Coordinates of C-alpha atoms in Angstrom, one line a residue:
Chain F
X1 CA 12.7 44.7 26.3
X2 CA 15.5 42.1 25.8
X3 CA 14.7 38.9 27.2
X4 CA 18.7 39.1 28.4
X5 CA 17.6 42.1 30.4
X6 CA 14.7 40.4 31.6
X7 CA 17.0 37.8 33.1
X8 CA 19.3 40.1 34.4
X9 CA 16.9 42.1 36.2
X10 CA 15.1 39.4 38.0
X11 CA 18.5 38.2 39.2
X12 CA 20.1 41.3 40.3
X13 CA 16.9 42.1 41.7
X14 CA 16.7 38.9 43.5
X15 CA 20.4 39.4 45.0
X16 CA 19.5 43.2 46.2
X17 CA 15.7 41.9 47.7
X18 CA 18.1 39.2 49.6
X19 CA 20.6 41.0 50.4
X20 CA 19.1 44.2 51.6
X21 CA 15.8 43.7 52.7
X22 CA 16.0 40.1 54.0
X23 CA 19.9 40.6 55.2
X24 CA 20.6 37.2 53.7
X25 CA 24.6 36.9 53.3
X26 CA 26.1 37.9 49.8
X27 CA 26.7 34.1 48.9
X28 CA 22.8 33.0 49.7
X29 CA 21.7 36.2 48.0
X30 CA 24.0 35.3 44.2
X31 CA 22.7 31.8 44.7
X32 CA 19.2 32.8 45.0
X33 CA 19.6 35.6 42.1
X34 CA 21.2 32.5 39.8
X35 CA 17.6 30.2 40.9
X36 CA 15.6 33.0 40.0
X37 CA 17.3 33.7 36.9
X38 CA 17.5 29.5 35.7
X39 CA 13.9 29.1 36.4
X40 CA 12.6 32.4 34.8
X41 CA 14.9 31.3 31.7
X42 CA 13.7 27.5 31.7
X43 CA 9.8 28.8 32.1
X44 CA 9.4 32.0 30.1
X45 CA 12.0 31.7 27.8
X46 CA 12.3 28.3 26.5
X47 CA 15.7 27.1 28.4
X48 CA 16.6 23.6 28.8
X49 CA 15.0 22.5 32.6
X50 CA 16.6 19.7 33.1
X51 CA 19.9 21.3 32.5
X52 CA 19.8 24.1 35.1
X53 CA 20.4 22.2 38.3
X54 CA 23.4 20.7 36.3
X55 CA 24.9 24.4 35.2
X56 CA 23.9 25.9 39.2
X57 CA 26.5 22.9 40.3
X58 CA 29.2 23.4 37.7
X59 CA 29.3 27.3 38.2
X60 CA 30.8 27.3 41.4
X61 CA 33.6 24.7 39.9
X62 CA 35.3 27.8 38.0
X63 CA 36.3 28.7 41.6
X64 CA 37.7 25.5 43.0
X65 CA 41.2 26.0 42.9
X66 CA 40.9 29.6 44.2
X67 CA 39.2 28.2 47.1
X68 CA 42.0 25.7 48.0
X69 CA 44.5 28.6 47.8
X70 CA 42.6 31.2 50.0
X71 CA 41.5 28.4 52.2
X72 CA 45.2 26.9 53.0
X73 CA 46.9 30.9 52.6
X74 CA 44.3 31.2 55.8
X75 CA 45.7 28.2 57.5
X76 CA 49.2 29.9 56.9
X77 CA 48.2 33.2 57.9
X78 CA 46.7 31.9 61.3
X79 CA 50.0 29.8 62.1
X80 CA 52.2 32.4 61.6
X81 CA 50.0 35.1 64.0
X82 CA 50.2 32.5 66.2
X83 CA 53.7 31.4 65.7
X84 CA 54.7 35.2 66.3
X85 CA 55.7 35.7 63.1
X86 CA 54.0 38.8 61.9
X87 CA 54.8 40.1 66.1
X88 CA 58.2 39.6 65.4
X89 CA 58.4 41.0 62.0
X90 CA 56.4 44.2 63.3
X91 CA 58.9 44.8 66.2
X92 CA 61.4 44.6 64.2
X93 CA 60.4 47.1 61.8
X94 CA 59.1 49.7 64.6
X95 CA 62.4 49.4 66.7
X96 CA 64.5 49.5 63.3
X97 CA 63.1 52.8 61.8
X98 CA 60.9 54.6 64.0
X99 CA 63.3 57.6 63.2
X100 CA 62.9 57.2 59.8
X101 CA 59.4 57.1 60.0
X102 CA 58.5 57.3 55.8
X103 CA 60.4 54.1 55.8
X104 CA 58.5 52.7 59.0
X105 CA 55.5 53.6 57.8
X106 CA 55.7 52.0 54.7
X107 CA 56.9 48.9 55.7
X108 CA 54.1 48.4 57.9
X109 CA 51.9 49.2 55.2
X110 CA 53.7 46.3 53.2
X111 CA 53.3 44.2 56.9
X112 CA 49.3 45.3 56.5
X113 CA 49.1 44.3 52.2
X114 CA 51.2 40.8 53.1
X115 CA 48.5 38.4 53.7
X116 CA 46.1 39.9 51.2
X117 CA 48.8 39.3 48.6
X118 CA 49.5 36.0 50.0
X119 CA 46.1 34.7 50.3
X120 CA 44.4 37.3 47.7
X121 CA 41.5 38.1 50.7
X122 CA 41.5 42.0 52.2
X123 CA 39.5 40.0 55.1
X124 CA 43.1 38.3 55.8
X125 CA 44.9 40.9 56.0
X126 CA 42.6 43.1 58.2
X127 CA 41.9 40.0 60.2
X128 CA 45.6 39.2 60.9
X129 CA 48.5 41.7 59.8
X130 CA 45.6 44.6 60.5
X131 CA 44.9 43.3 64.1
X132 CA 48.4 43.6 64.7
X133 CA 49.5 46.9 63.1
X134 CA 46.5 48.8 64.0
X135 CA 47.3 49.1 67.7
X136 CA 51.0 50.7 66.8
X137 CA 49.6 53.2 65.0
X138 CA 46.8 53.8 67.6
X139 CA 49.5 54.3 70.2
X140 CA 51.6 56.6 67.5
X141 CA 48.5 58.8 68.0
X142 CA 47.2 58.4 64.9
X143 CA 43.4 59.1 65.1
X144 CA 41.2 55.6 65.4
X145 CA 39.2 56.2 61.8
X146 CA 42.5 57.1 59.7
X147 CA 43.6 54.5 61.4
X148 CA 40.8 52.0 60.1
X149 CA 41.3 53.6 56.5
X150 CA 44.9 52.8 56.4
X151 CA 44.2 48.8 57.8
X152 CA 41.4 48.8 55.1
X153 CA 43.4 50.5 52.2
X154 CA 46.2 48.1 52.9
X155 CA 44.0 45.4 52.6
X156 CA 42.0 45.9 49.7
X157 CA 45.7 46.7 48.1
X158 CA 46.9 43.4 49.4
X159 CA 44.0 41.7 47.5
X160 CA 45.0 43.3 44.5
X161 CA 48.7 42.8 44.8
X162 CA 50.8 39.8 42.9
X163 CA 51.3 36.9 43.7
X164 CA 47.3 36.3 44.2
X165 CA 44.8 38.6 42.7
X166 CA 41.8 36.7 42.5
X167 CA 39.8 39.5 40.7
X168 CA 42.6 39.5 37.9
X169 CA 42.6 35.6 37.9
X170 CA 38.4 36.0 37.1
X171 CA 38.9 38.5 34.2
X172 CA 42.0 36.6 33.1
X173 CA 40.0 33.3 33.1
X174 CA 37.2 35.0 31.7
X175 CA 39.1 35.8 28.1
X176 CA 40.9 32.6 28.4
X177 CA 44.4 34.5 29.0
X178 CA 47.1 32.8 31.4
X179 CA 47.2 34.4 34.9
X180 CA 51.2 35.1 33.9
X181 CA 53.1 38.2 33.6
X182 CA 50.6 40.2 36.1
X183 CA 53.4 40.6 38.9
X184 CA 54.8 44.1 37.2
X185 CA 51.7 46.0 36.8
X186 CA 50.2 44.8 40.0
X187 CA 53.5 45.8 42.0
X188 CA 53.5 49.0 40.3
X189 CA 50.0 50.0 41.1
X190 CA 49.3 48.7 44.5
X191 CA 52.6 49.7 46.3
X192 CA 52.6 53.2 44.7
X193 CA 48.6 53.5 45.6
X194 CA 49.9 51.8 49.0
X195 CA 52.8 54.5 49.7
X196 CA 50.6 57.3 48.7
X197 CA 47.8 56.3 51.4
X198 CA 50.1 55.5 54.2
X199 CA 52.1 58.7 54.1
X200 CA 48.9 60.8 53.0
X201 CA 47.3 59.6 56.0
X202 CA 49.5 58.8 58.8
X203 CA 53.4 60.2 58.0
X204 CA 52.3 63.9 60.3
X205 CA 51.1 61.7 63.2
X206 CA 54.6 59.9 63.5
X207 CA 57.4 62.8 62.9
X208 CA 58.3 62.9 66.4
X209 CA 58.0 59.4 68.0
X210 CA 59.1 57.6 71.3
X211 CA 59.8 54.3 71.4
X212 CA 58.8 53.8 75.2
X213 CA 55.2 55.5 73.7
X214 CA 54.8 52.4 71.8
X215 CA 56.2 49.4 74.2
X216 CA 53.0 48.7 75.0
X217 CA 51.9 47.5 71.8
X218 CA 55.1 45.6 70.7
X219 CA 56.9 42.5 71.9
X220 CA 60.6 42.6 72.2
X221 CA 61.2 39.4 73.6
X222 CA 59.5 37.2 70.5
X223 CA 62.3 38.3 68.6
X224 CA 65.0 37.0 70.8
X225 CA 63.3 33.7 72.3
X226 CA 63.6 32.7 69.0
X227 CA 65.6 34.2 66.8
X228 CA 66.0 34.2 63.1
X229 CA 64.3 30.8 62.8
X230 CA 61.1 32.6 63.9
X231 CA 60.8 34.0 59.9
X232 CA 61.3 30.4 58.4
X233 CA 57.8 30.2 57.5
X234 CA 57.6 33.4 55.2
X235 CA 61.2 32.5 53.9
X236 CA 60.5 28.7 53.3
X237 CA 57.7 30.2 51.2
X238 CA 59.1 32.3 49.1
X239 CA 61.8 30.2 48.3
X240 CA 59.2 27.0 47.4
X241 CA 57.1 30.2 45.6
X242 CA 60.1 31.7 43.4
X243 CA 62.4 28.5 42.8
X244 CA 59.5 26.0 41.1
X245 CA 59.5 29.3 38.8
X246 CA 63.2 29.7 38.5
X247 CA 64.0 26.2 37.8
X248 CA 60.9 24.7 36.8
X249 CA 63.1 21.7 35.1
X250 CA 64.9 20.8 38.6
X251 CA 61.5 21.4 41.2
X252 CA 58.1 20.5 40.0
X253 CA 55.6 23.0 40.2
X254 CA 53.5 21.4 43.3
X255 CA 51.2 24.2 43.2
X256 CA 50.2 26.9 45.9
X257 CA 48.0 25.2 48.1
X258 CA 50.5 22.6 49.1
X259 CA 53.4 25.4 49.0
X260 CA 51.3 27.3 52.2
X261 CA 50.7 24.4 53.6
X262 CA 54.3 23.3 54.0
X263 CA 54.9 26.9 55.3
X264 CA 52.1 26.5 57.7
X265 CA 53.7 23.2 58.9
X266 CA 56.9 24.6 59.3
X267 CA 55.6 27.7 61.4
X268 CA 54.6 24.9 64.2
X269 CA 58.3 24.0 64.9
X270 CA 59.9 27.9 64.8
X271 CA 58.1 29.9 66.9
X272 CA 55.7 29.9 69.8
X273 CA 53.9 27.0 70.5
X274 CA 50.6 26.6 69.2
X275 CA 48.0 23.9 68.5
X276 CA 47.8 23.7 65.1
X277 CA 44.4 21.6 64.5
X278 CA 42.7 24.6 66.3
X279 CA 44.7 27.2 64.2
X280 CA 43.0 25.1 61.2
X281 CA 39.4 25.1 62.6
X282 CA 40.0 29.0 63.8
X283 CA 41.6 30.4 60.1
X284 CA 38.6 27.9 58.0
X285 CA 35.9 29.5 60.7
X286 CA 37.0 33.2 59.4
X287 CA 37.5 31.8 55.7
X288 CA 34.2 30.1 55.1
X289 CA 32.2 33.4 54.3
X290 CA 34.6 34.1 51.9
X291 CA 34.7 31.0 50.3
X292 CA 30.8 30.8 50.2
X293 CA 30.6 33.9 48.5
X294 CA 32.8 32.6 46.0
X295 CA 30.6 29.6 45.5
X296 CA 27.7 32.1 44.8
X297 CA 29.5 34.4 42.3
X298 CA 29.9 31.2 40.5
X299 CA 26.7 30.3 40.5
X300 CA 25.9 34.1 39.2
X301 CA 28.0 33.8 36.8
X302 CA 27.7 31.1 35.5
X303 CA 23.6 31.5 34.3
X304 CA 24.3 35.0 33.4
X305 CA 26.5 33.0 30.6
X306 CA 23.3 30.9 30.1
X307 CA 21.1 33.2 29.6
X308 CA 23.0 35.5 27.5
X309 CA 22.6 38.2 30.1
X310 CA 26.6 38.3 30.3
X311 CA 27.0 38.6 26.7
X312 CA 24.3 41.2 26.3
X313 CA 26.3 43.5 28.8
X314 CA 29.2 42.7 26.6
X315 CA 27.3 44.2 23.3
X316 CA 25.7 47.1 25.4
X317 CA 29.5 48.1 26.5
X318 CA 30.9 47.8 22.8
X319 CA 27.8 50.1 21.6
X320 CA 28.6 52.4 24.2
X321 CA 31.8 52.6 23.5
X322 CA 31.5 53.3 19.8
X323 CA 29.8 56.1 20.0
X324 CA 31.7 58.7 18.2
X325 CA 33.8 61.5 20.1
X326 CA 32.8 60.5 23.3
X327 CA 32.4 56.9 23.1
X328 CA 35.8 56.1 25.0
X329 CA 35.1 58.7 27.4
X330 CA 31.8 57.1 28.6
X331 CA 33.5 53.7 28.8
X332 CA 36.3 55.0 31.3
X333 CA 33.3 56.6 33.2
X334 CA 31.8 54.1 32.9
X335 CA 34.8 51.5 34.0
X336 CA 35.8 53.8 37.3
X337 CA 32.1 53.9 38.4
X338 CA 30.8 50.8 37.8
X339 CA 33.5 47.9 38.8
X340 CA 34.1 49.6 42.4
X341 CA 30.6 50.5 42.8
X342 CA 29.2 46.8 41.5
X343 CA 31.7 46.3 44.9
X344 CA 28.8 46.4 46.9
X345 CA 27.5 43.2 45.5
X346 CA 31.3 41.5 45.4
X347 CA 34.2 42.5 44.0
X348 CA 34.6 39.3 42.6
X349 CA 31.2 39.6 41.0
X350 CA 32.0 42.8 39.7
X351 CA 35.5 41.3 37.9
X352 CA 33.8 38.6 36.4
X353 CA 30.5 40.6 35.3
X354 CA 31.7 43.8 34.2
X355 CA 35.8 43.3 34.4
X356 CA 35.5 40.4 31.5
X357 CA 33.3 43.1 28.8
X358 CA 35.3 45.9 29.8
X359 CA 38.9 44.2 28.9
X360 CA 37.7 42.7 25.9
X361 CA 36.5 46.2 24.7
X362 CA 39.7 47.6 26.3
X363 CA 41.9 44.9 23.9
X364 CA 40.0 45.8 20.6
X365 CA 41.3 49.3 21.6
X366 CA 44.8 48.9 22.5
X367 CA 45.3 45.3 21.1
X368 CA 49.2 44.9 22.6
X369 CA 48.7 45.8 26.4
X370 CA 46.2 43.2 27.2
X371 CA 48.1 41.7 30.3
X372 CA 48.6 45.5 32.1
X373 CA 44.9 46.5 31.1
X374 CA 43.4 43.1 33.2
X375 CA 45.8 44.1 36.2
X376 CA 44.7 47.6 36.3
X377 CA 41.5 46.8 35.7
X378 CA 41.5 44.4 38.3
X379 CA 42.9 46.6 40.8
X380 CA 39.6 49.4 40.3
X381 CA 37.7 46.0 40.6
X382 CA 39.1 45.3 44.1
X383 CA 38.2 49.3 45.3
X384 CA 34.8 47.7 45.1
X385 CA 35.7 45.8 48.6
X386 CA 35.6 49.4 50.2
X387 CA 31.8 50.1 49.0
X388 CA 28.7 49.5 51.2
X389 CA 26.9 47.4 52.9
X390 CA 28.9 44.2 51.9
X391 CA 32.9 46.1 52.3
X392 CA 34.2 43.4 54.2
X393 CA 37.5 44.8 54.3
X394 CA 36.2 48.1 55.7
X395 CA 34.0 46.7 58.4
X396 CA 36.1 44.3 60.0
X397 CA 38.8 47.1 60.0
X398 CA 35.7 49.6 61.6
X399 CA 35.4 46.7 63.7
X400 CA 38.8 46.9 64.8
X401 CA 39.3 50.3 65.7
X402 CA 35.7 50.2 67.3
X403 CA 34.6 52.6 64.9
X404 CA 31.7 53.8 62.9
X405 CA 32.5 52.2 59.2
X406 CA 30.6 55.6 57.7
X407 CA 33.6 57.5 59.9
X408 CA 36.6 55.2 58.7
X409 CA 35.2 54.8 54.4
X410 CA 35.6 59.0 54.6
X411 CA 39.3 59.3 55.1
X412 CA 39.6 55.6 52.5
X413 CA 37.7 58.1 49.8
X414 CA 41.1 59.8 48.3
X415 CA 43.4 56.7 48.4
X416 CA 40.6 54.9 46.6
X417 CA 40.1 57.7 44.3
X418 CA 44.0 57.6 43.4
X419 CA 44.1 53.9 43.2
X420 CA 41.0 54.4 40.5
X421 CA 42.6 57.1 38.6
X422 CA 46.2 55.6 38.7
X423 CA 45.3 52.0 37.1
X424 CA 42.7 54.3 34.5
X425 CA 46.0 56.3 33.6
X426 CA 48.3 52.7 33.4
X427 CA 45.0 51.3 31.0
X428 CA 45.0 54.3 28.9
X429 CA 49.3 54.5 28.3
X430 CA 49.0 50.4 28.3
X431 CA 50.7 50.5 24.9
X432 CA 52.9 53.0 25.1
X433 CA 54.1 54.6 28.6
X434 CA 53.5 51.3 30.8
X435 CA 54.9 48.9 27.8
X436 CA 58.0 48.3 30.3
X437 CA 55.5 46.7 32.8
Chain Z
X1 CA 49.9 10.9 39.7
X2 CA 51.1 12.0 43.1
X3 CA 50.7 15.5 42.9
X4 CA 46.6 14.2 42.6
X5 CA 46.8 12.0 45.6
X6 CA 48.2 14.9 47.9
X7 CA 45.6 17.3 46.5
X8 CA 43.0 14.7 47.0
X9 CA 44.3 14.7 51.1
X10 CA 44.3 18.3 51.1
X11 CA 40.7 18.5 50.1
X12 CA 39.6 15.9 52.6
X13 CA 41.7 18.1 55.3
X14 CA 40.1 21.0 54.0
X15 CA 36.8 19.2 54.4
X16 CA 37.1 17.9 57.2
X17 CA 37.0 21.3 59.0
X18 CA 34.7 22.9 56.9
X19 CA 32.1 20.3 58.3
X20 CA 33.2 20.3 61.5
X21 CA 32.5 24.0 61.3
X22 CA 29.5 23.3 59.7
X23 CA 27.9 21.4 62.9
X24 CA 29.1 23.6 65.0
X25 CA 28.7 26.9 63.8
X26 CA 25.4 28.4 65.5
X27 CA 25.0 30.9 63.0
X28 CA 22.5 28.9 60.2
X29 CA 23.6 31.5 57.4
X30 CA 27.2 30.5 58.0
X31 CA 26.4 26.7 58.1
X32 CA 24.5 27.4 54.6
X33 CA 27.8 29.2 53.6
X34 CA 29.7 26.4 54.8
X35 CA 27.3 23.5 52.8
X36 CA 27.9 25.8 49.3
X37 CA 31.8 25.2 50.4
X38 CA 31.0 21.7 51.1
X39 CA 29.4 20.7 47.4
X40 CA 31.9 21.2 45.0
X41 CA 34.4 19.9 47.8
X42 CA 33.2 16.8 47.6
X43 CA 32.5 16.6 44.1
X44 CA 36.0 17.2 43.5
X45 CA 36.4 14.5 46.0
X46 CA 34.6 11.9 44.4
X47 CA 36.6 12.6 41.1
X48 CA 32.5 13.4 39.8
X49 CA 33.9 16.9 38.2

């Protein structure tokens, strides 16, 4: 046996002993797996000792900057639930087109996929725009576990839409390509995947609805206590967002973290009032998981590189997918099973271990659509946030519609099976068909 | 020059809260989630990496 594999058994087995028998959290678990793996390659294999503690620090480093923008997108997110933003923004929607309810419907999807596009976490949008959505279309009368499967869907779509996609910003980073020229393809995937789930799922619930039905769960009077100021926030970013692109010769590029930030700032002075120290402390308390697991993917990933174990996957993929007649065949299987399924260890994981080999087979195939094959590819990756037992995006959505998550990942199989076969079909016609993108 | 000095306050913000949530977190998995956070944090901090 390859000593490679060696490596990359102890460590995966190390991370599923953790994680499943001793219910340590996914971040200890990859940390752990990454120990195992440096000291079985320093003892047994003839690595470099003295070295290992150094590369276990450095590993999480690759992830720095992707922890100051989910960490401040959180801060923004929190001050404007709490500013009554995202209240005012779903009133306005409901009491605009609940006749039209295809164009209610999406839109509220687009309200639930916000913050996971803002902040590139489906935790962030289940946790705010989710909490907030779900109860409308609770009181629409649409069934509690479709209604989980549309929160969940809409935030594992968030994740994967532009302007943050952090699993396309792993595989990007991991075939040294910019993160540029993703927005397209992401769009297009994600808000057709999006539609498709919404309407599939909710659109016969809401043909027929009251508006006094669903007074309950709005608030009317956010809107007009403050008025149009009350959307500053989301405006003042996307104007600081869009213009440093527009004109990057008249306004410097300062960089997300300090764009939400000043967003976050200026949702203290347009809305409700709300202490914003404790809104920090609140959004970092929700974020820290998230931002731990990061910390251990990088760990993970960084001695699978190492080792070798991460280029031996590489070479095993590239054999596979030489083999003649069915070669390519086996290596779309293989790409629609494995990146959602290695989900249930971390999406993120998943993009970096098995999204990196499978674009840089992917390019030597079709060389000139490399940028729409890493945002497809990306987007199957973030399907793996539905999968069991770590589908953080599923269970806090359970969580919210105080269901079973077994109940609510049923009705999220076909939208996740669409999203799969949608991005395999934008992959395939990369060069071709989806050129425009 | 300055763009580094604001994202040098935005870590120590950032940290700030992360160990306050450290010490008072009662869950000891989160706090070990939260000391991961912390490491490269204040690496970054310290200008080391």
């Amino acid at each position: 046996m390859d000593q490679e594999l060696i490596i990359l058994l102890v460590m995966l087995g190390t991370f599923l002993l953790a994680n499943f028998l001793l219910h340590l959290p996914v971040s200890l678990g990859m940390a752990l797996g990454a120990i195992m793996g440096a000291l079985v390659f320093g003892l047994f294999f003839g690595g470099d000792i003295s070295e290992l503690g150094r590369h276990l620090f450095e590993g999480p480093f690759a992830y720095l900057d992707t922890v100051l923008i989910i960490a401040t997108a959180m801060v923004f997110m929190t001050a404007i639930s709490k500013s009554g933003t995202m209240a005012a923004l779903n009133n306005v929607i409901v009491t605009r087109f609940y006749k039209v309810p295809v164009i209610m419907l999406i839109l509220l999807m687009i309200i639930v996929m916000f913050p996971g596009m803002i902040t590139g976490s489906s935790t962030a949008g289940v946790l705010s725009a989710g909490a907030i959505v779900a109860p409308i279309l609770i009181l629409m009368g649409v069934p509690k576990e479709k209604t989980g499967a549309v929160i969940a869907i809409g935030a594992i779509l968030g994740m994967a839409a532009p302007p943050v996609n952090v699993p396309a910003l792993l595989i990007a980073g991991g075939v040294d390509m910019p993160y540029s020229g993703f927005e397209a393809p992401l769009f297009f995937i994600t808000l057709i995947c999006g539609i498709i789930a919404v309407l599939m799922i909710c659109l016969r619930y809401c043909r027929h609805i009251r508006i006094e039905d669903l007074s309950s769960g709005l608030d009317p009077e956010i809107s007009r206590r403050h008025g149009f100021k009350i959307y500053l926030p989301i405006i003042v970013l996307a104007v600081l967002l869009i213009a440093c692109r527009v004109f990057p010769n008249a306004l410097p590029n300062i960089g997300m973290p300090l764009t939400f930030l000043i967003a976050a700032a200026v949702a203290c002075f347009t809305g409700e009032k709300f202490n914003f120290i404790n809104a920090t402390k609140e959004s970092l308390r929700t974020t820290v998981p998230v931002l731990g697991k990061l910390m251990g993917v990088g760990m993970f990933i960084q001695i699978l590189t190492l080792t070798g174990a991460r280029g031996w996957i590489v070479g095993s993929c590239i054999e596979m997918s030489a083999i003649e007649g069915i070669g390519m065949v086996l290596l779309f299987i293989a790409i629609a099973v494995a990146c959602p399924a290695f989900g249930a260890v971390s999406s993120y994981g998943s993009a970096s271990v098995l999204g990196v080999p499978f674009l840089l087979i992917l390019i030597d195939h079709f060389p000139n659509g490399q940028v729409v094959m890493a945002a497809a590819l990306s987007c199957i990756v973030c399907v793996g946030d539905l999968m069991p037992p770590t589908a953080l995006a599923g269970n806090y959505a359970a969580a919210l519609v105080e269901e079973k998550y077994s109940k609510v990942l049923r009705h999220c199989a076909v939208p996740a099976l669409i999203t799969i076969v949608l991005s395999l079909i934008v992959i395939i016609f990369s060069e071709t068909v989806f050129s425009f993108l | 020059m300055v763009v580094t000095i604001i994202y040098l306050a935005i870590i120590v913000f950032l940290l700030f809260f992360i160990i306050w949530n450290m010490f008072t977190e009662k869950d000891i998995m989160l706090q070990i989630d939260a000391a991961l956070v912390i490491i490269p944090l204040v690496l970054r901090l310290l200008l080391i990496k």
